Short mmCIF file of C-alpha atoms in Angstrom, two decimals:
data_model
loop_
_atom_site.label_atom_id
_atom_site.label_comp_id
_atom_site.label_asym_id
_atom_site.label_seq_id
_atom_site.Cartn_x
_atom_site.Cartn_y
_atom_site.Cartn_z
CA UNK E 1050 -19.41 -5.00 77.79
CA UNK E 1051 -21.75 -7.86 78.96
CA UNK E 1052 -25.39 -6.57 78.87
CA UNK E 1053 -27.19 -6.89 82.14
CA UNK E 1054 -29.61 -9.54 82.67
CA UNK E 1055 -33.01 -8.91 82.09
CA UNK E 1056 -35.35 -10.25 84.69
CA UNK E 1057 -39.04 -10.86 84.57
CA UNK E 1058 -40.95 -9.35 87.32
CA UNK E 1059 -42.79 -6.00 89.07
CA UNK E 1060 -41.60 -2.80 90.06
CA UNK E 1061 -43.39 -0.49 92.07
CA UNK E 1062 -42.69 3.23 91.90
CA UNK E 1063 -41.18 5.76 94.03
CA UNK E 1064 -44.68 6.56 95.51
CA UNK E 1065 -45.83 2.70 95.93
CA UNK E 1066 -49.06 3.17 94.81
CA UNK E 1067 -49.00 1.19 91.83
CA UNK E 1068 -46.60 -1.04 89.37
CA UNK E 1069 -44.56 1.24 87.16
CA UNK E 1070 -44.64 -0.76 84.52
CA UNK E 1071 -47.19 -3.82 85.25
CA UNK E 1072 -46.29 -6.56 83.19
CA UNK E 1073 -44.51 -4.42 81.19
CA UNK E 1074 -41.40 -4.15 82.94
CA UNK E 1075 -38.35 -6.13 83.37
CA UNK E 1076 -37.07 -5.24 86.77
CA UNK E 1077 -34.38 -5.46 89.35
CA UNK E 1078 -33.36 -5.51 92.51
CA UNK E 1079 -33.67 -2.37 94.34
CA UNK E 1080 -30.71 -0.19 95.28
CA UNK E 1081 -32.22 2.30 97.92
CA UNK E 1082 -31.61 3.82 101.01
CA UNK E 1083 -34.48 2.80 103.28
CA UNK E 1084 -36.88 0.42 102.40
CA UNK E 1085 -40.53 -0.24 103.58
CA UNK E 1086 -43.06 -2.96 102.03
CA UNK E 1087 -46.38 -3.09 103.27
CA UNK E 1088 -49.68 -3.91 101.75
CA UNK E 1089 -48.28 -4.36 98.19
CA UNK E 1090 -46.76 -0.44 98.84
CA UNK E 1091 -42.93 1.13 98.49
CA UNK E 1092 -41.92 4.36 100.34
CA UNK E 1093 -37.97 5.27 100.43
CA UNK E 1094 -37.14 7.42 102.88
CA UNK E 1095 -33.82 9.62 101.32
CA UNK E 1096 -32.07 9.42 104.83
CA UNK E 1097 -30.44 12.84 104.43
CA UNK E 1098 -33.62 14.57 104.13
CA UNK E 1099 -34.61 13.68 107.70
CA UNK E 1100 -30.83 13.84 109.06
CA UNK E 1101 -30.02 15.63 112.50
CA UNK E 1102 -27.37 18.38 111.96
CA UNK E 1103 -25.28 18.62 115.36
CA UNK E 1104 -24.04 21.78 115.66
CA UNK E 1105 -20.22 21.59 117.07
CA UNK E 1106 -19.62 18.66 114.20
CA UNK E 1107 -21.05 20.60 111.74
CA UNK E 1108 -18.52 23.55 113.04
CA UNK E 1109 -15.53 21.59 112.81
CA UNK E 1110 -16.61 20.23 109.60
CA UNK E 1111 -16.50 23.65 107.98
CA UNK E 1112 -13.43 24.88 109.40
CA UNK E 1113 -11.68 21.88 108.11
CA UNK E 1114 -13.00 22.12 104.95
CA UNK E 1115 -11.80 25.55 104.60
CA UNK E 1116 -8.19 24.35 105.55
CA UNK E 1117 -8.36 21.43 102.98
CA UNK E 1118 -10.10 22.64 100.20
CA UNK E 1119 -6.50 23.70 98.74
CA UNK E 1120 -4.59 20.39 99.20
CA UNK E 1121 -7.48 18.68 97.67
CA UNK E 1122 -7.33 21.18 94.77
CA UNK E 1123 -3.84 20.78 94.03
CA UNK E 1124 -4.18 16.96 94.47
CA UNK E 1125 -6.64 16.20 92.24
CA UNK E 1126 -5.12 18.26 89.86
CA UNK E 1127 -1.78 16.54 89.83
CA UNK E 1128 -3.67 13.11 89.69
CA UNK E 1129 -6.28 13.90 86.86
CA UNK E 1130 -3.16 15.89 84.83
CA UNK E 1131 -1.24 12.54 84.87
CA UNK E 1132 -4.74 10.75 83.73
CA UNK E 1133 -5.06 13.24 80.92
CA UNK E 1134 -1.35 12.39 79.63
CA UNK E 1135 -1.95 8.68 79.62
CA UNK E 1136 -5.37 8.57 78.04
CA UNK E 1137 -4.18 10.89 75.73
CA UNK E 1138 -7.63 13.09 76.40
CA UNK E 1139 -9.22 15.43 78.31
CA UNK E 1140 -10.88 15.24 81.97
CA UNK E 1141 -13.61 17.20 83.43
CA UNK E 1142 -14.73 16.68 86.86
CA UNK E 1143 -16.81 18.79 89.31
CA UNK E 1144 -17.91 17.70 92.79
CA UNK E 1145 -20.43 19.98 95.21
CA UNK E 1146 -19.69 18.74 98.56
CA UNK E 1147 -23.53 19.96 100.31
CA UNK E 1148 -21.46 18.53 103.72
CA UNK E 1149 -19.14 21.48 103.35
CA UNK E 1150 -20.70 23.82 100.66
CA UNK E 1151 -17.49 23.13 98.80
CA UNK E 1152 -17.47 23.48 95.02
CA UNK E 1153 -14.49 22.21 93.16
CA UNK E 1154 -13.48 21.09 89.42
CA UNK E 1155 -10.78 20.51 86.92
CA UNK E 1156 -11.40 21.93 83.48
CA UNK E 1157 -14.70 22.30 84.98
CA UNK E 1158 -16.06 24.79 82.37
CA UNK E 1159 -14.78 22.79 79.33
CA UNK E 1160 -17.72 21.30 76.93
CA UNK E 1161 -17.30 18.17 77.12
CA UNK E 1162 -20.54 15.88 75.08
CA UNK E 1163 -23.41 14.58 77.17
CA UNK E 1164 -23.82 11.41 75.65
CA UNK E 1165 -26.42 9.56 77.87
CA UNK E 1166 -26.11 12.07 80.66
CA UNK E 1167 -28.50 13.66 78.99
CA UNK E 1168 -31.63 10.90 79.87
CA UNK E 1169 -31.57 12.30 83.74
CA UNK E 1170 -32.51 16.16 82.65
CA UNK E 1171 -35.09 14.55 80.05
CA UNK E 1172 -36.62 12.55 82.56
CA UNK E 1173 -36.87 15.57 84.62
CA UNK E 1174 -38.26 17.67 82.35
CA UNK E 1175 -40.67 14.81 82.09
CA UNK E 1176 -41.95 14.51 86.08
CA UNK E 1177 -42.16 18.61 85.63
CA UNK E 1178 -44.47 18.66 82.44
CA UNK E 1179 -46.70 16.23 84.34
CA UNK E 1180 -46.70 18.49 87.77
CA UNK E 1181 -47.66 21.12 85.21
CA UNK E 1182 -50.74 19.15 84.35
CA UNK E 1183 -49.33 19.19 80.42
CA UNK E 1184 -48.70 15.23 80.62
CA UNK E 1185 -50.09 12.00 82.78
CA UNK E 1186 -47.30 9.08 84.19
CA UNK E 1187 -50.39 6.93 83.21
CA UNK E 1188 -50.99 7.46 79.47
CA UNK E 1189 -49.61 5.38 76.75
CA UNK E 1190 -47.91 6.70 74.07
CA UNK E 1191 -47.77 4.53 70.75
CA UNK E 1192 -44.05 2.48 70.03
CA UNK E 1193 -43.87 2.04 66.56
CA UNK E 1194 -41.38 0.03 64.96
CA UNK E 1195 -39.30 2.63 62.86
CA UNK E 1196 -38.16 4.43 65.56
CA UNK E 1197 -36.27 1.10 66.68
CA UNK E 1198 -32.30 2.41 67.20
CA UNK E 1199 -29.16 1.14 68.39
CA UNK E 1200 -30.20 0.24 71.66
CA UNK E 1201 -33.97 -1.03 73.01
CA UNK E 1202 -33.28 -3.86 75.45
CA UNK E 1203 -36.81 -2.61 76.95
CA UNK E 1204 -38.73 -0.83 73.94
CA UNK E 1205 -37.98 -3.43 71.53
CA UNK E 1206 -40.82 -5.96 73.27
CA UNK E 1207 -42.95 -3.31 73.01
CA UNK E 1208 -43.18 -2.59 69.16
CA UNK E 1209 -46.35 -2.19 67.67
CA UNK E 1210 -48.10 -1.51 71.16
CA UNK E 1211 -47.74 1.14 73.47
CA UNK E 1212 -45.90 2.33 76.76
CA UNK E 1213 -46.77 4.36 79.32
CA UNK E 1214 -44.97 7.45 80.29
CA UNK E 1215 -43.94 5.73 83.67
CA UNK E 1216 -42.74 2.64 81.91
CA UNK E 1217 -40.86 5.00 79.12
CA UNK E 1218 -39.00 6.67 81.77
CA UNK E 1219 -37.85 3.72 83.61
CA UNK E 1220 -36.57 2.08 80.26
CA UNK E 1221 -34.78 4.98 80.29
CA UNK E 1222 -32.92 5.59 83.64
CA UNK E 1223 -32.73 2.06 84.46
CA UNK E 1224 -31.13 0.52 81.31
CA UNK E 1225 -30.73 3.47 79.41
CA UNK E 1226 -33.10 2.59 76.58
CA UNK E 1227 -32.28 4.79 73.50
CA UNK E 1228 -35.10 4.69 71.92
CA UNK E 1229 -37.41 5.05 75.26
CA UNK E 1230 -35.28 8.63 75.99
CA UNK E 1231 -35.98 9.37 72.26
CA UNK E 1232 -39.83 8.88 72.91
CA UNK E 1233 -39.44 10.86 76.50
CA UNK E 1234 -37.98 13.97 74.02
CA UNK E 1235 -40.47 13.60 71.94
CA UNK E 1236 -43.20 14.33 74.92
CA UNK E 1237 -41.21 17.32 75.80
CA UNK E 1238 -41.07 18.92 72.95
CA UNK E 1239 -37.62 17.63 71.89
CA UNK E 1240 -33.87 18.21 72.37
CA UNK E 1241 -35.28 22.24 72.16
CA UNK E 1242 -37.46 22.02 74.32
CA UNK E 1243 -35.53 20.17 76.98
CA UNK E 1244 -32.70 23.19 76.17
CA UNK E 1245 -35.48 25.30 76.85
CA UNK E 1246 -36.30 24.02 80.18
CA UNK E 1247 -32.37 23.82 81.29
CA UNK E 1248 -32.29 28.12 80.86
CA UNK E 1249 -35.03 28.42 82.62
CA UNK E 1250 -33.92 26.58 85.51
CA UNK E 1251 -31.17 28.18 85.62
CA UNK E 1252 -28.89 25.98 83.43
CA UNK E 1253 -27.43 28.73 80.82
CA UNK E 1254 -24.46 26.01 79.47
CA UNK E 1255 -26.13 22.59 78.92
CA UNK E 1256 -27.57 21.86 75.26
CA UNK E 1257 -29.46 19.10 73.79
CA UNK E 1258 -29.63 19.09 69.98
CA UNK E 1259 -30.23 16.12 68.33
CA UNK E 1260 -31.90 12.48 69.37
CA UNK E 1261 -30.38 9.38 69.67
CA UNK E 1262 -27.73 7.95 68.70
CA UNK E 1263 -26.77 11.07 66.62
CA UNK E 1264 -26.37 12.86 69.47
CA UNK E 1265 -23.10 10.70 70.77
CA UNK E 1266 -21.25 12.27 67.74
CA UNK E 1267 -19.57 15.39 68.98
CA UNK E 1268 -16.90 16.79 67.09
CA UNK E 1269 -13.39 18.64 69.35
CA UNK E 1270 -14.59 21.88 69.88
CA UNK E 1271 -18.69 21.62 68.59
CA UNK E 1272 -21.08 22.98 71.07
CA UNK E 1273 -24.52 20.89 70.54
CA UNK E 1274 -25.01 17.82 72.64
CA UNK E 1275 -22.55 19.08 75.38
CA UNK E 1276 -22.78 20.30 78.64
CA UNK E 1277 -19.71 21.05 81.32
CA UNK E 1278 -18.73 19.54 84.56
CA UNK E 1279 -19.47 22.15 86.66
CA UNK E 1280 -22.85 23.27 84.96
CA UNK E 1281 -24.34 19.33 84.64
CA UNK E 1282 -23.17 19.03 88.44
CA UNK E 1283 -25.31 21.92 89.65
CA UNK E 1284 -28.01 21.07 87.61
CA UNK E 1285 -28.62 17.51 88.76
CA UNK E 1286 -28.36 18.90 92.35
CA UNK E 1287 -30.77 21.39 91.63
CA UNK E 1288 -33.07 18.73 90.45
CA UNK E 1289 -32.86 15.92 93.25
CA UNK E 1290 -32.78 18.45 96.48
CA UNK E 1291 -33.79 22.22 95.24
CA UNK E 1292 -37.15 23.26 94.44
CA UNK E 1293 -37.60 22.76 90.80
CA UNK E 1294 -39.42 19.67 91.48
CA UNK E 1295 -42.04 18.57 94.14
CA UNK E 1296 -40.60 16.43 96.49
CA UNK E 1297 -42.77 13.51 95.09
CA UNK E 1298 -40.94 13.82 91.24
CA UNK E 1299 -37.29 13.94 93.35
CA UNK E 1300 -38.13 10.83 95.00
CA UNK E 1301 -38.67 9.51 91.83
CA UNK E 1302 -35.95 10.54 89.64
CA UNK E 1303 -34.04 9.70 92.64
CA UNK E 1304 -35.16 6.14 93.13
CA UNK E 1305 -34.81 5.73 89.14
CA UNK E 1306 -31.18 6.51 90.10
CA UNK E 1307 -30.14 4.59 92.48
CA UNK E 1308 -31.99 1.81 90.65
CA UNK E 1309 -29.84 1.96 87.77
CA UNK E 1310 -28.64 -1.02 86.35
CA UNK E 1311 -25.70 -0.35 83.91
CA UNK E 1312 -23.29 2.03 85.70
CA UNK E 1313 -22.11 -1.02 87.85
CA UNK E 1314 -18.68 -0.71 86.57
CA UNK E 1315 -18.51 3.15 87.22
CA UNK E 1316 -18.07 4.43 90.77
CA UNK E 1317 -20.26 1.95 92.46
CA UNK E 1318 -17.76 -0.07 91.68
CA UNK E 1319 -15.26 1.63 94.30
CA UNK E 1320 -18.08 3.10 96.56
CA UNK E 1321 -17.10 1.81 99.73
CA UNK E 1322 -19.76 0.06 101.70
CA UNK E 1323 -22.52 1.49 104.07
CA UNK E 1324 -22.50 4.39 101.26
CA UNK E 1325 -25.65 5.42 98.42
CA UNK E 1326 -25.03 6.16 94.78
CA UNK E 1327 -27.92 7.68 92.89
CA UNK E 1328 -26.11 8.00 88.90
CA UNK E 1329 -26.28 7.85 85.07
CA UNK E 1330 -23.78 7.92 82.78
CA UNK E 1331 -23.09 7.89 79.34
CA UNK E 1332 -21.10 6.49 76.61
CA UNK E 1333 -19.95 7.78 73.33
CA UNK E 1334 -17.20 7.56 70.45
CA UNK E 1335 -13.39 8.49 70.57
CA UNK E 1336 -12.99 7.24 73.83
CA UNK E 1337 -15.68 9.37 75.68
CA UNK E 1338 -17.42 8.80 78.52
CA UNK E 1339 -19.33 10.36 81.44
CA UNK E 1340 -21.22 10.16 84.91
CA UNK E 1341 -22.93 12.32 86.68
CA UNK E 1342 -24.09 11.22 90.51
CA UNK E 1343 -25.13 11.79 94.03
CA UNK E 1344 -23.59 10.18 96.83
CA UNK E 1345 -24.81 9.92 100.57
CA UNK E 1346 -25.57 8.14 103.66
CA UNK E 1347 -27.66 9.13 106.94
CA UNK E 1348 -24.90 10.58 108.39
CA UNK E 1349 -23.59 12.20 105.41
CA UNK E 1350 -24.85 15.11 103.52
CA UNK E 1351 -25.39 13.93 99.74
CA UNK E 1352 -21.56 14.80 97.29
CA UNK E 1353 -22.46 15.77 93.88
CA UNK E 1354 -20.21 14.71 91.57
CA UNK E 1355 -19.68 15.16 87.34
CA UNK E 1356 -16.87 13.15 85.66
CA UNK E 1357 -16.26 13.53 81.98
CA UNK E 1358 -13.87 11.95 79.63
CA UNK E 1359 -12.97 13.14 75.82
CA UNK E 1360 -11.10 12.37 72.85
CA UNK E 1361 -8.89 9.79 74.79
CA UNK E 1362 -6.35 6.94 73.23
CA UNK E 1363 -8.79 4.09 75.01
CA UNK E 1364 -10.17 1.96 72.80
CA UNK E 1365 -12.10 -0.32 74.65
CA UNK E 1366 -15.42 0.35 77.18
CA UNK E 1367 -13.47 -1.64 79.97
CA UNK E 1368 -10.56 0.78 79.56
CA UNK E 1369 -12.53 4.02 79.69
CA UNK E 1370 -14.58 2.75 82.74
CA UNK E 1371 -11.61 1.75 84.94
CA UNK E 1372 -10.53 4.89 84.21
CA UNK E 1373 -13.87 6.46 85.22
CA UNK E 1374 -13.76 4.21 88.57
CA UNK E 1375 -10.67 5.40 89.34
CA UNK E 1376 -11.48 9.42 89.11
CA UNK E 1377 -14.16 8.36 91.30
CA UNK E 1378 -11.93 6.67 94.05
CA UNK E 1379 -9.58 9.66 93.40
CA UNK E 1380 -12.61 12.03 94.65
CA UNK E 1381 -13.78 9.15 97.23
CA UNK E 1382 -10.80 9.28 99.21
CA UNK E 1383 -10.05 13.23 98.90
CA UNK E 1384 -13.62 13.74 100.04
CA UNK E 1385 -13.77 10.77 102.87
CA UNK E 1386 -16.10 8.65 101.67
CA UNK E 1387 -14.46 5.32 103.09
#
């Protein structure tokens, strides 16, 4: 897979008030909703938070969604068996449809590994330990050269100086910077103590266990590192519109979302336009991979959506993401987002 191109410049965060990274950061362009620059300041504006509900649509809405719900069952479970055959694998997919208050999955209670899924709930954990008061955005945290890993296209200029917890998180959800999510675990309290945080937020099936890269090695049938569809899905919808955060950290883990700059090949990839794709996704061994993401627009109530991949026959990243990209058109179309 071609790494994405690094580009030298400023990003502001979610609240506007200052760079995120200063010169530390090698930005993007911005994938948001709605926009607004003024006086060197960013506010996005989630357009589903402020959406208008009208009444009859919303009705018919939820009567047709109770008529559908079964053809789109058996659907996507005729299409995702036949994927499963050819990959030679397994599939786990839930989607949470807020629209409808539909839940569906396929093997959606299978433990399937996290991989880089993982770097979301970290991050999360993260923007809660600081509302907490146990941990600034602002302070700088030491990057020292041993913990230098697979995978540091944003850490690795940083060596021998430090980061700030701002800067470590956006290495992280923007170009999913191993060793800047193994540095966010360490402020946590670890892969434990991000476990810990998950059961107390209600989260009684995701685990973490070990750091990276170790934790991309998940044997058939192991528990630690893994998570399921359906308990990942509810989890990252708990975290961007319930009330474990303030609505300050889910604009931000939000924004560090949709800014996301290596899932291109994924679902956004088959998102059709006019629509908003907040993700992460992760990458492992023996053909694994996995996304987790929110989909929206202002007319459109935000779709929730988990797709894992195991154990499969593909042998090559552009294999296992057209795969990926297809699940994702599978659920696009069943769930009319065209």
């Amino acid at each position: 897979m071609e790494r994405p191109k690094i580009l030298t410049g400023l990003a502001l965060s979610a609240q506007g008030q200052t760079p995120i990274l200063g010169q530390e950061f090698l930005g993007s362009k911005l994938r948001i909703g709605v926009l607004s620059l003024s006086s060197n300041k960013l506010s996005i504006l989630p357009s589903y938070y402020s959406e208008k509900t009208i009444m009859k649509k919303h009705i018919l809405c939820s009567l047709l969604a109770l008529v559908s719900v079964h053809a789109v069952s058996a659907s996507l479970e005729q299409s995702l068996s036949k994927i499963e055959q050819e990959i030679k694998g397994q599939v786990g997919v839930a989607v949470i449809d807020t629209q409808s208050h539909n839940q569906w999955s396929y093997n959606g209670n299978q433990r399937f590994p996290m991989m880089s899924s993982f770097k979301t709930l970290a991050c999360a954990k993260l923007l809660y330990d600081v509302e907490q008061k146990k941990l600034t955005l602002s302070q700088k945290i030491d990057v020292p050269e041993s913990g230098l890993v697979n995978w540091n296209p944003i850490t690795e200029n940083f060596v021998g100086s430090k980061m700030s917890l701002q800067s470590v998180c956006a290495a992280t959800m923007l170009m999913s910077d191993n060793y800047a999510a193994n540095l966010a675990l360490q402020q946590i309290g670890g892969p434990s103590g991000l476990t810990a945080f998950l059961r107390e937020i209600g989260d009684q099936k995701t685990r973490l266990d070990r750091y990276e890269p170790e934790l991309n090695y998940v044997e058939k049938g192991a528990e630690n590192d893994t998570t399921t569809p359906i308990a990942i899905t509810q989890t990252i919808k708990r975290l961007l519109t319930g009330d474990v955060l303030s609505t300050g950290s889910k604009t931000q883990l939000q924004f560090w979302m949709t800014n996301n700059m290596i899932s291109d090949s994924l679902a956004r990839s088959v998102l059709p336009q006019g629509w908003l794709i907040a993700d992460r996704s992760g990458g492992g061994v023996k053909g694994s991979r996995a996304l987790t993401a929110m989909v929206w627009k202002s007319d459109r109530k935000p779709l929730f959506i988990g797709i894992f991949i195991a154990n499969s026959s593909l042998s090559t990243l552009p294999e296992i993401n057209q795969v990926v990209a297809d699940i994702s058109q599978l659920i696009f179309a069943q769930y009319g987002i065209e």
